[in-house]
Structures are given as C-alpha cells and as structure tokens.
Tab-separated table of C-alpha atoms in Angstrom:
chain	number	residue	atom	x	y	z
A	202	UNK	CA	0.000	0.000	0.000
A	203	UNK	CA	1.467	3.456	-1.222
A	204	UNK	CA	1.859	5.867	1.137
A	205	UNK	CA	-0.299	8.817	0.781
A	206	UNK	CA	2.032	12.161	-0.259
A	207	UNK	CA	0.855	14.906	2.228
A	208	UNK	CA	2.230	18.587	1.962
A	209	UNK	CA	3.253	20.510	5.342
A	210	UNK	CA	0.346	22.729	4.508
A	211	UNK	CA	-2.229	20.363	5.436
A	212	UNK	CA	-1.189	17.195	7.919
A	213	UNK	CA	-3.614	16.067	9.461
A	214	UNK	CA	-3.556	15.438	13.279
A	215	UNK	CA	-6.252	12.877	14.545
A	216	UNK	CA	-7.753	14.593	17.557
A	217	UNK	CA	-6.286	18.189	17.487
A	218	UNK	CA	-7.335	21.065	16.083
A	219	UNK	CA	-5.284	22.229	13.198
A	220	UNK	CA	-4.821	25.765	11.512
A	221	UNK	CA	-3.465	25.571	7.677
A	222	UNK	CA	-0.206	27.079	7.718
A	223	UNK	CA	1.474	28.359	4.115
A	224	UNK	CA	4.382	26.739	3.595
A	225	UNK	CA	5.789	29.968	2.613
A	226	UNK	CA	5.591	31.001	6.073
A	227	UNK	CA	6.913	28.290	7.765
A	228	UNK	CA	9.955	28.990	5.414
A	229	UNK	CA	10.669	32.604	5.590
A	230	UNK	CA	10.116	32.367	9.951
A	231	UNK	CA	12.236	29.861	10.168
A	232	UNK	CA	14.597	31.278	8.011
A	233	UNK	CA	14.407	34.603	9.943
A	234	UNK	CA	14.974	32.309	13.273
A	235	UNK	CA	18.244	30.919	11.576
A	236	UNK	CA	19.224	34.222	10.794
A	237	UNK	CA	18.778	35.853	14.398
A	238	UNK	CA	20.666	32.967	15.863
A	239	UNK	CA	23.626	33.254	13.533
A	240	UNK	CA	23.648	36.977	14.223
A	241	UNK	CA	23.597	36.326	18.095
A	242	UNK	CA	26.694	34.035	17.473
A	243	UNK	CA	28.684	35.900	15.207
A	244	UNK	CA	27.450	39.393	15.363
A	245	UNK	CA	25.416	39.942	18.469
A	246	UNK	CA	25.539	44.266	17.838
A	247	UNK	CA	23.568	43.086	14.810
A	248	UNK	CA	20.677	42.254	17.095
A	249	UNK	CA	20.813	44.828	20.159
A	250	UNK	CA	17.805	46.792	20.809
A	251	UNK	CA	19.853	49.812	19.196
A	252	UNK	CA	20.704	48.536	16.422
A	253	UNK	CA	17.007	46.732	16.051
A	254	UNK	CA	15.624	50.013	16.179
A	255	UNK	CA	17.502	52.016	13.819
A	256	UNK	CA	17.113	49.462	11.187
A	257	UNK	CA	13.825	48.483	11.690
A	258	UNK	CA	12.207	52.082	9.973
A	259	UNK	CA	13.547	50.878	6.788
A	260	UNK	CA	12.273	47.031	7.220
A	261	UNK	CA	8.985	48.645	7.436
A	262	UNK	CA	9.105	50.770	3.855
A	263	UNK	CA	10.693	47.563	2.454
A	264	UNK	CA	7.764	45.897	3.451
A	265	UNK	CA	5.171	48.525	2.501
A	266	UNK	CA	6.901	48.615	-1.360
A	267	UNK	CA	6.711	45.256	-0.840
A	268	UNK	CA	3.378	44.272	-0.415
A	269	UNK	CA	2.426	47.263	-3.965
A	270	UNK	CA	4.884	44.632	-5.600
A	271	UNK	CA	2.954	41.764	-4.505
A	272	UNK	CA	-0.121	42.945	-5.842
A	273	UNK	CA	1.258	43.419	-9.312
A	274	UNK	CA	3.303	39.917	-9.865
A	275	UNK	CA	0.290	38.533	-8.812
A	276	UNK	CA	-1.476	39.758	-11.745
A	277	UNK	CA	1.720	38.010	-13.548
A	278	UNK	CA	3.467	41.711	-14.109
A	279	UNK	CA	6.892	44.131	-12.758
A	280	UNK	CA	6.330	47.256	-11.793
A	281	UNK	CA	9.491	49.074	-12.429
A	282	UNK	CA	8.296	52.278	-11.516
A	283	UNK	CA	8.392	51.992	-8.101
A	284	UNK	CA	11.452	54.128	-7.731
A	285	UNK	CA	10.105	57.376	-9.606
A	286	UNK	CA	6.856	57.045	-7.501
A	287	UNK	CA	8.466	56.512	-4.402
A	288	UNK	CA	11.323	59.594	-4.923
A	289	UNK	CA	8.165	61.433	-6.470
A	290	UNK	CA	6.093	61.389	-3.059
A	291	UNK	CA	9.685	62.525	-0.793
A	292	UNK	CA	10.082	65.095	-2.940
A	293	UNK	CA	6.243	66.286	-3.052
A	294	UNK	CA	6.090	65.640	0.737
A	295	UNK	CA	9.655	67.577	1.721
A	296	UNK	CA	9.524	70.603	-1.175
A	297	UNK	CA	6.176	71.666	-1.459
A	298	UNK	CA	5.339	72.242	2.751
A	299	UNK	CA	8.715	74.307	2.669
A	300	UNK	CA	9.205	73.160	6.223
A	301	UNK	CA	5.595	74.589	6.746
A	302	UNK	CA	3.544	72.134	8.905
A	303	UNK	CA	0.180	73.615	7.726
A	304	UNK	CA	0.879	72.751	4.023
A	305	UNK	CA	1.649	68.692	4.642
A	306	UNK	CA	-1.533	67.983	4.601
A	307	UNK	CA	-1.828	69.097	1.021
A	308	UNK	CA	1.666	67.936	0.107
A	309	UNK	CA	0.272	64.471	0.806
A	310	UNK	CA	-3.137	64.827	-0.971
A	311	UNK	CA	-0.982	66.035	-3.862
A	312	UNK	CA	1.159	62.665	-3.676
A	313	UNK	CA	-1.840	60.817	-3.548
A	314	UNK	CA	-2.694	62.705	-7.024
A	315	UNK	CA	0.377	61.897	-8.536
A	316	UNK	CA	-0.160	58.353	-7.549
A	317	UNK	CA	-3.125	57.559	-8.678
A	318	UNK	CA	-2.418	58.976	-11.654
A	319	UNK	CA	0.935	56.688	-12.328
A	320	UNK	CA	-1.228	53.845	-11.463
A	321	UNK	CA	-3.930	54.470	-13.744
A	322	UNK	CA	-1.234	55.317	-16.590
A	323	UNK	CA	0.614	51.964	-16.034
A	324	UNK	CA	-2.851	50.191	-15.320
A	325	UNK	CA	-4.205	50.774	-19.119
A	326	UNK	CA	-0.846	50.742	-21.094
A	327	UNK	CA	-0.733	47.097	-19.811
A	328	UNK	CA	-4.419	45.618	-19.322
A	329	UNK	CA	-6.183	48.049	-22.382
A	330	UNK	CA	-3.744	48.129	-24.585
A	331	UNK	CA	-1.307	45.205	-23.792
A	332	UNK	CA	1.977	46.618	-23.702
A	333	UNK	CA	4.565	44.463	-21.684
A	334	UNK	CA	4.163	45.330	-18.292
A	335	UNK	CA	8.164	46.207	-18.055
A	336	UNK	CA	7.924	48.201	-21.155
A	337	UNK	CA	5.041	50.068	-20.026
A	338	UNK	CA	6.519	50.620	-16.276
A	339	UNK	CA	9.916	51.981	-17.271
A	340	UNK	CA	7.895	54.144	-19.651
A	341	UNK	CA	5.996	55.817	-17.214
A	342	UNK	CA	8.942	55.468	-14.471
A	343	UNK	CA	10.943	58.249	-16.691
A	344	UNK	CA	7.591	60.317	-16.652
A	345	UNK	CA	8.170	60.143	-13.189
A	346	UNK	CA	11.606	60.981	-12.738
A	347	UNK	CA	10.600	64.009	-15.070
A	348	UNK	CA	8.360	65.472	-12.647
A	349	UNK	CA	10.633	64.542	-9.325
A	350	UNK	CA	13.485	67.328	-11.327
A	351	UNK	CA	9.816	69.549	-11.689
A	352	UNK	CA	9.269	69.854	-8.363
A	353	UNK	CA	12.996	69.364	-7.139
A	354	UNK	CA	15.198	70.534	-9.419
A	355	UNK	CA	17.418	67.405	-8.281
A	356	UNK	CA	18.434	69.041	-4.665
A	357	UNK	CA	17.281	67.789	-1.791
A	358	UNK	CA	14.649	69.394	0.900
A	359	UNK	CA	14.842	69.473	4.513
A	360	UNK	CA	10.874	67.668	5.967
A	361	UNK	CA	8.459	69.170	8.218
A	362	UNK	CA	8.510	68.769	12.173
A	363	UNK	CA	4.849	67.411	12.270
A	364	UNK	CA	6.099	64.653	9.526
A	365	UNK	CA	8.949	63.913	11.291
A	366	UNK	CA	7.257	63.525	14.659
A	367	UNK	CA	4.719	61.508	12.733
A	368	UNK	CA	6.697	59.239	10.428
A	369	UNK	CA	10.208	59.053	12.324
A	370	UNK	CA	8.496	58.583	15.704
A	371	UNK	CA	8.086	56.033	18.517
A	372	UNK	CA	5.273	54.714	20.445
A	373	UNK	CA	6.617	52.789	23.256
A	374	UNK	CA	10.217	52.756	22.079
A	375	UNK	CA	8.606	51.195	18.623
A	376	UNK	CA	9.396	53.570	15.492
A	377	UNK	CA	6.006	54.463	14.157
A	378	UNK	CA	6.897	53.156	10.446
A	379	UNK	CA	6.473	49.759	11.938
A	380	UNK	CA	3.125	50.165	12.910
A	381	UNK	CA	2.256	51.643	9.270
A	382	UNK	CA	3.396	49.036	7.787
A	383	UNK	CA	1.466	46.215	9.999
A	384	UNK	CA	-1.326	48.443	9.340
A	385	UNK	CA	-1.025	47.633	5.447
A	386	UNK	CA	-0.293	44.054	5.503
A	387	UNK	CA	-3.173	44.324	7.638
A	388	UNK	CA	-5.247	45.832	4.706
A	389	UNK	CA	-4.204	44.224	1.942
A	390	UNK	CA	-4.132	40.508	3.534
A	391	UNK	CA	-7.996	41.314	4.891
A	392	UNK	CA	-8.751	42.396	0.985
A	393	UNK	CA	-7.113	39.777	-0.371
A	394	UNK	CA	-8.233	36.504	1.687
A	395	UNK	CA	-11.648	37.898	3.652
A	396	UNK	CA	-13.457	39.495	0.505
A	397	UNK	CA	-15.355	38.382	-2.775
A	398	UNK	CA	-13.328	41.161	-4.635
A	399	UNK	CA	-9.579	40.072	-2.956
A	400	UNK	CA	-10.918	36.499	-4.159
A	401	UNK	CA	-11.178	36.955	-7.743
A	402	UNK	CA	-8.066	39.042	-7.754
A	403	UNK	CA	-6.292	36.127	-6.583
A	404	UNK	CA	-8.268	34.092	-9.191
A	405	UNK	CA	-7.712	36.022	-12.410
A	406	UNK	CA	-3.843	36.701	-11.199
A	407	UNK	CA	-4.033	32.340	-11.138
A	408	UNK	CA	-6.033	31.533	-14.440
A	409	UNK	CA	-6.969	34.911	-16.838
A	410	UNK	CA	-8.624	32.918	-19.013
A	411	UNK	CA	-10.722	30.813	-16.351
A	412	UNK	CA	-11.558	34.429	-14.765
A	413	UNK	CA	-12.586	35.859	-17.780
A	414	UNK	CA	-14.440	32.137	-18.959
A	415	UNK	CA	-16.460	32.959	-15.300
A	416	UNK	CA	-17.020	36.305	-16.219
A	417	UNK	CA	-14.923	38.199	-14.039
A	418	UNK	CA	-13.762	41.604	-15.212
A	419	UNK	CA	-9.992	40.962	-16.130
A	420	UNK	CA	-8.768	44.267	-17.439
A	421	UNK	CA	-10.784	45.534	-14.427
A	422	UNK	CA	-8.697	43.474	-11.621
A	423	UNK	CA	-5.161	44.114	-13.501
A	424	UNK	CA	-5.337	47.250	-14.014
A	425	UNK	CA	-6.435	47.967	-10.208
A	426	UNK	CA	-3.349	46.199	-9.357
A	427	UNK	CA	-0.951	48.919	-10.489
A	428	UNK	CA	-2.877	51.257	-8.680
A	429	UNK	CA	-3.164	49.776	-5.332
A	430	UNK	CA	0.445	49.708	-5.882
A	431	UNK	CA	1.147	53.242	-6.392
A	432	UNK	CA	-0.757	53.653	-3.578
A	433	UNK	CA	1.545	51.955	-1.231
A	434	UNK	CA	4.095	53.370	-3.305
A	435	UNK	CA	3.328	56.633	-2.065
A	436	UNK	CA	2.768	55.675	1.547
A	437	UNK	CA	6.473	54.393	1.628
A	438	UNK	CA	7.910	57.758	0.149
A	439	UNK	CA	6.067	59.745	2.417
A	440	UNK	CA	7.248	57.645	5.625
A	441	UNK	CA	10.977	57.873	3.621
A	442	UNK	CA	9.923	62.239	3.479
A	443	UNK	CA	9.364	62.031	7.742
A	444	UNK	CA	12.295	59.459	8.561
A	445	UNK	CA	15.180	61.242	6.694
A	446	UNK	CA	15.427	64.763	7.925
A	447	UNK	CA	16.913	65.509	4.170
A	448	UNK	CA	15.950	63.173	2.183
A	449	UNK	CA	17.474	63.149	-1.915
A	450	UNK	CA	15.431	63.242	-4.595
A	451	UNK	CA	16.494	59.689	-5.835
A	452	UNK	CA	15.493	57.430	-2.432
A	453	UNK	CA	13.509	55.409	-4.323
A	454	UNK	CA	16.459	53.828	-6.345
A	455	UNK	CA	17.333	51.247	-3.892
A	456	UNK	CA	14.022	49.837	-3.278
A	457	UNK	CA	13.308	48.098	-6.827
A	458	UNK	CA	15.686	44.793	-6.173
A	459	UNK	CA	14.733	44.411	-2.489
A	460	UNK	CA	10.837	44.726	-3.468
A	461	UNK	CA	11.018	41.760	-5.862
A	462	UNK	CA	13.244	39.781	-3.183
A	463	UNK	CA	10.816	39.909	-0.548
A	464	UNK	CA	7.825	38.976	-2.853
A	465	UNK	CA	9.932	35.960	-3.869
A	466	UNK	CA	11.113	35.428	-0.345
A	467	UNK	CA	7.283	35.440	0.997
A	468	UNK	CA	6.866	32.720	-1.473
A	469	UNK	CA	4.822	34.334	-4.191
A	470	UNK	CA	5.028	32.810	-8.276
A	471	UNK	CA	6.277	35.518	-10.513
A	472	UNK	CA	3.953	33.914	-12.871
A	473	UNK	CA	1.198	35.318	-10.943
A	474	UNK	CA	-1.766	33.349	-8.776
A	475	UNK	CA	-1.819	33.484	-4.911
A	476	UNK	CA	0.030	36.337	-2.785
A	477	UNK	CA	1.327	35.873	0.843
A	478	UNK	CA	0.980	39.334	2.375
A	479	UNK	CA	2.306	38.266	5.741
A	480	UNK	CA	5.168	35.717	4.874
A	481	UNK	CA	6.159	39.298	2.547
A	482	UNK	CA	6.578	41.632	5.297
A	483	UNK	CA	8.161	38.983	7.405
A	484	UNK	CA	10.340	38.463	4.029
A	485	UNK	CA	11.471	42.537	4.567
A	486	UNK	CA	12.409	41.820	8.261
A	487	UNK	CA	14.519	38.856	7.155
A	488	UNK	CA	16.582	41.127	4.378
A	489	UNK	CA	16.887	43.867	6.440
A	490	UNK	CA	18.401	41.665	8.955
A	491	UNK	CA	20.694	39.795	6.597
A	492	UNK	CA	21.834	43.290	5.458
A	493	UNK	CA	22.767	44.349	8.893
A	494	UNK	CA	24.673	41.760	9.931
A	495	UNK	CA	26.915	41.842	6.317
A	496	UNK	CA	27.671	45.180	7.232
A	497	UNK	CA	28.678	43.949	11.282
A	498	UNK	CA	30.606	41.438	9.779
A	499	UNK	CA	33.079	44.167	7.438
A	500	UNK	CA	30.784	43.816	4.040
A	501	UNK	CA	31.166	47.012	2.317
A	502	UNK	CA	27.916	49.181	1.917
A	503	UNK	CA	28.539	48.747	-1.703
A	504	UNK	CA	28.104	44.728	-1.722
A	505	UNK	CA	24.088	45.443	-0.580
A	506	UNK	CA	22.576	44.641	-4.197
A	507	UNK	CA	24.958	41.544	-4.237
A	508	UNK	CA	23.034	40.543	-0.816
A	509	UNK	CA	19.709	40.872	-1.981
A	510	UNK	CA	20.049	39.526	-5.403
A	511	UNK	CA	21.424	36.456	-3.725
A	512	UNK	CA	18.444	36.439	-1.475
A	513	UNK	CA	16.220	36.640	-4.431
A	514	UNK	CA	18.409	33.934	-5.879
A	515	UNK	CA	17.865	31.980	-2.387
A	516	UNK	CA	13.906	32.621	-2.849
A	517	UNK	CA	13.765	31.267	-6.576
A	518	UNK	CA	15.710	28.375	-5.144
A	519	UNK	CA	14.293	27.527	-2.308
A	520	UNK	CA	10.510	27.271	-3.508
A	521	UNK	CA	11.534	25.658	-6.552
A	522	UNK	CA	12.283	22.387	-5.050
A	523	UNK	CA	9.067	20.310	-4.728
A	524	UNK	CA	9.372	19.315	-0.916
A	525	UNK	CA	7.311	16.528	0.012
A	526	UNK	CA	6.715	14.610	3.408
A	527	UNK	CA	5.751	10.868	3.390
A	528	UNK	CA	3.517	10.252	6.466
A	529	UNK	CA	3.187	6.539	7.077
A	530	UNK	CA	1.554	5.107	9.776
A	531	UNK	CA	3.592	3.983	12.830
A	532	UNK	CA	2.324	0.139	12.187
A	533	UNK	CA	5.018	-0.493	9.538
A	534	UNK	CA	3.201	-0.050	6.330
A	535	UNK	CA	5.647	-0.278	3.510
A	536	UNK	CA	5.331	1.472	-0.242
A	537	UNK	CA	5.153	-1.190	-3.327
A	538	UNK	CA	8.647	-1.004	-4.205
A	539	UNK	CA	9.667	-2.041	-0.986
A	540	UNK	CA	7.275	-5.082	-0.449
A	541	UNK	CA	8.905	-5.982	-3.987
C-alpha cells in the first residue's frame, strides 16, 4: 500500500485542532529564526535593541513597497516604476510644505494625485492596450523621474517637524513606520483573503482565461493592481519624506531589487496566482536583517545589491524544489517497491 504524499500545509492530526499554515511562512520564519541565531553568534551588535531600532524604519518601507509589488506579480506583471513614484512622493512631501507644517496635509493629498495617476497610466498601457508590463513601467517610471526634477530641481529638501514627529516617531520605544506598515499588511491581507473582490483578484492573477471564462472583469482586476500599488508606493515615500530629515530626490532607487526579493522570499510565483501578504513583510524583516549583519561582519555598503540579489536567488531556489513529506503510519506499512 502506497503511502499517501501529504504537503506541510495540510497534515492532518487525529484529535487536534489544526490551523493551515502556508508553507511559505513556515519557510521565511524559520529562516528569519536561523538568521537571528547566527547573528547572536557571530554578530550579536547586529541584534541589540539599538541597532534593532535604527534598522527596523527601513524594514517597514521595504515591506510597505513590498506588499504594492505583490499585488502586481500577482497579476503576472513588474512594476518598475516603483522608484520614480516613491522619490516622487519625498520630494512632493519635503519641497512643497517648505518646512511649513500647515501645508503637509496638502503635500500628501498632492502625492496621492500623482499616484493615482501613475497607477492608472501603467494600469491601461498594460491591461487596455497590452503593452509588456516592463515596457510600459519603465515608460511611465521616466515620466516620473521628469516630474521629481519639476518639483525638485534634483536638490534635496529638509521635511516638516509634524512629519517627522509623525513618520520618524516612537510609540513605546517602537518607530512608528512599523506600525504603518502592519497596518497595510493588515489591509491588503484582509482584501485579499476575507473578501469576494480580494478572491477573484487572486483568481484572475491564477487563471486569466478561467476568470474571464467565469465572467470576471480581467482588465478591471489588472489594471487595479498597479494602482493599489502606487498607492503603497506613495505611503512608503512619504514615511521615507518624515524618517530622513533631508531626504534626496532619488530614495527610491534602492528599493526596486529588495521589493522583488521579498515577494519571492514570501513565497509568491512571478507567474502570478496566490500572494502571501504576511510571509512578505516577514520576508522585509529577514533582508533587512541579513543586510545588517553583512555590514557587522566588514561587508562594504557597496556589496548590498549583491546581498539581496542572492536572497532573491535563495527565494527562486528555495521554492523551486518540490518538498514533500511521506507520512506513514507507525504500524510499519511499507510502499510497493519495498514489499517488492
């Protein structure tokens, strides 16, 4: 009698109540745990509360580009304008207040604009009128860049108190970016796994011809996903605008690579289908972490991209390999082949 093949994401447990766990979380947290303990063995400043909290405001806009990117390879697309709409919101947020507090509110309403306009740009060049999603994103990622050396001219600006005490604060020794960015995982995993709409996002972003066999609006769905993501976009570059006192005009740059990392990390296809929201943002922690304790360690700042393509490398790896767990019963029950 063949043993039956079970997955860790479903074993059953006679008598006890069980909760189905991704796999891709179970990965990327124990992978994390690995991590922490190699750090507390070979680089233990790497994990003091000082250093925890001084890294830990840019885990959380990782994790907040993040979770836009997730959204769009889940419709089976790149969105490679993620750094022009993340440098276009620091520069919005830091250059039109003028260090004025009463003019952030509109410096954020008019990054919101220029998001949702980006989004809706990208969303039609590639569901409407099917341009390749990386042609169409670089495209309107030099649109952006044109408009961050509008309102910039290229220098930097220095940000408002009230965004600093907002963005680059603490609540009970916690930096506030940390508890934006729970709040969107929050969000987008609720949309995504608790609601008819997050549902058939997932579905069309699986099977685009089964979605649009079922009637499902398609074009609808994928071209949503670009702006959800410019969204988030935005919401990282105006954290970015409130953590750096003087932030350049380019801080988006470094965010493309570690944005696809952590999607691939949190266990997401780049073909598209089902998105892991939490395994992502856990994904950000995890890079972050690796990043800090290269640069304990004596890795120059320069060898970053090196880390993180080789944790995207690790990612593609990792979830590539078909793991499977043969459960047999404890009363010796053999497969065929060996009974032969």
């Amino acid at each position: 009698m063949n043993a039956s093949p079970m997955t860790p994401d479903a074993l059953p447990q006679p008598g006890v109540i069980t909760m189905p766990v991704a796999r891709s979380f179970v990965t990327v947290v124990i992978s994390t745990l690995f991590l922490l303990v190699v750090c507390a063995i070979f680089a233990p400043s790497s994990v003091s509360w000082g250093a925890l909290s001084g890294s830990l405001p840019f885990a959380a806009i990782i994790a907040i580009v993040g979770l836009g990117q997730l959204l769009v390879v889940q419709q089976g697309g790149f969105d490679l304008s993620l750094p022009g709409a993340v440098s276009l919101a620091v520069v919005v947020a830091t250059h039109y207040p003028q260090q004025n507090d009463a003019l952030l509110f509109q410096a954020v309403l008019l990054a919101i604009a220029f998001a949702l306009t980006a989004g809706f740009l990208n969303g039609v060049l590639v569901s409407f009128f099917r341009l390749n999603a990386i042609i169409a994103t670089i495209g309107t990622n030099a649109l952006l860049y044109g408009a961050v050396f509008a309102v910039s001219g290229g220098v930097p600006s220095i940000t408002t108190n009230l965004l600093a005490d907002i963005a680059g604060g603490e609540i009970l020794e916690i930096p506030n970016s940390i508890f934006f960015a729970l709040a969107a995982m929050a969000f987008v995993s609720f949309m995504l796994k608790k609601t008819v709409i997050g549902r058939r996002f997932e579905a069309i972003g699986a099977n685009p011809l089964a979605g649009r066999a079922a009637g499902l609006r398609v074009r609808i769905h994928r071209m949503m996903a670009y702006v959800y993501a410019q969204l988030l976009y935005c919401m990282a570059g105006v954290l970015i605008a409130g953590i750096t006192r003087e932030p350049t005009a380019f801080q988006g740059d470094s965010l493309l690579l570690p944005s696809v990392a952590v999607v691939v990390l949190g266990g997401t296809s780049l073909l598209g289908g089902r998105g892991y929201p939490i395994s992502t943002v856990v994904s950000a922690f995890f890079l972050n972490q690796l990043s800090q304790f290269a640069l304990t360690v004596g890795v120059p700042f320069s060898a970053q991209t090196i880390i993180q393509a080789l944790a995207l490398g690790f990612g593609i790896g990792v979830y590539s390999i078909r793991w499977t767990v043969n459960v047999r019963k404890s009363t010796g029950t053999k497969n065929v082949e060996e009974n032969k």
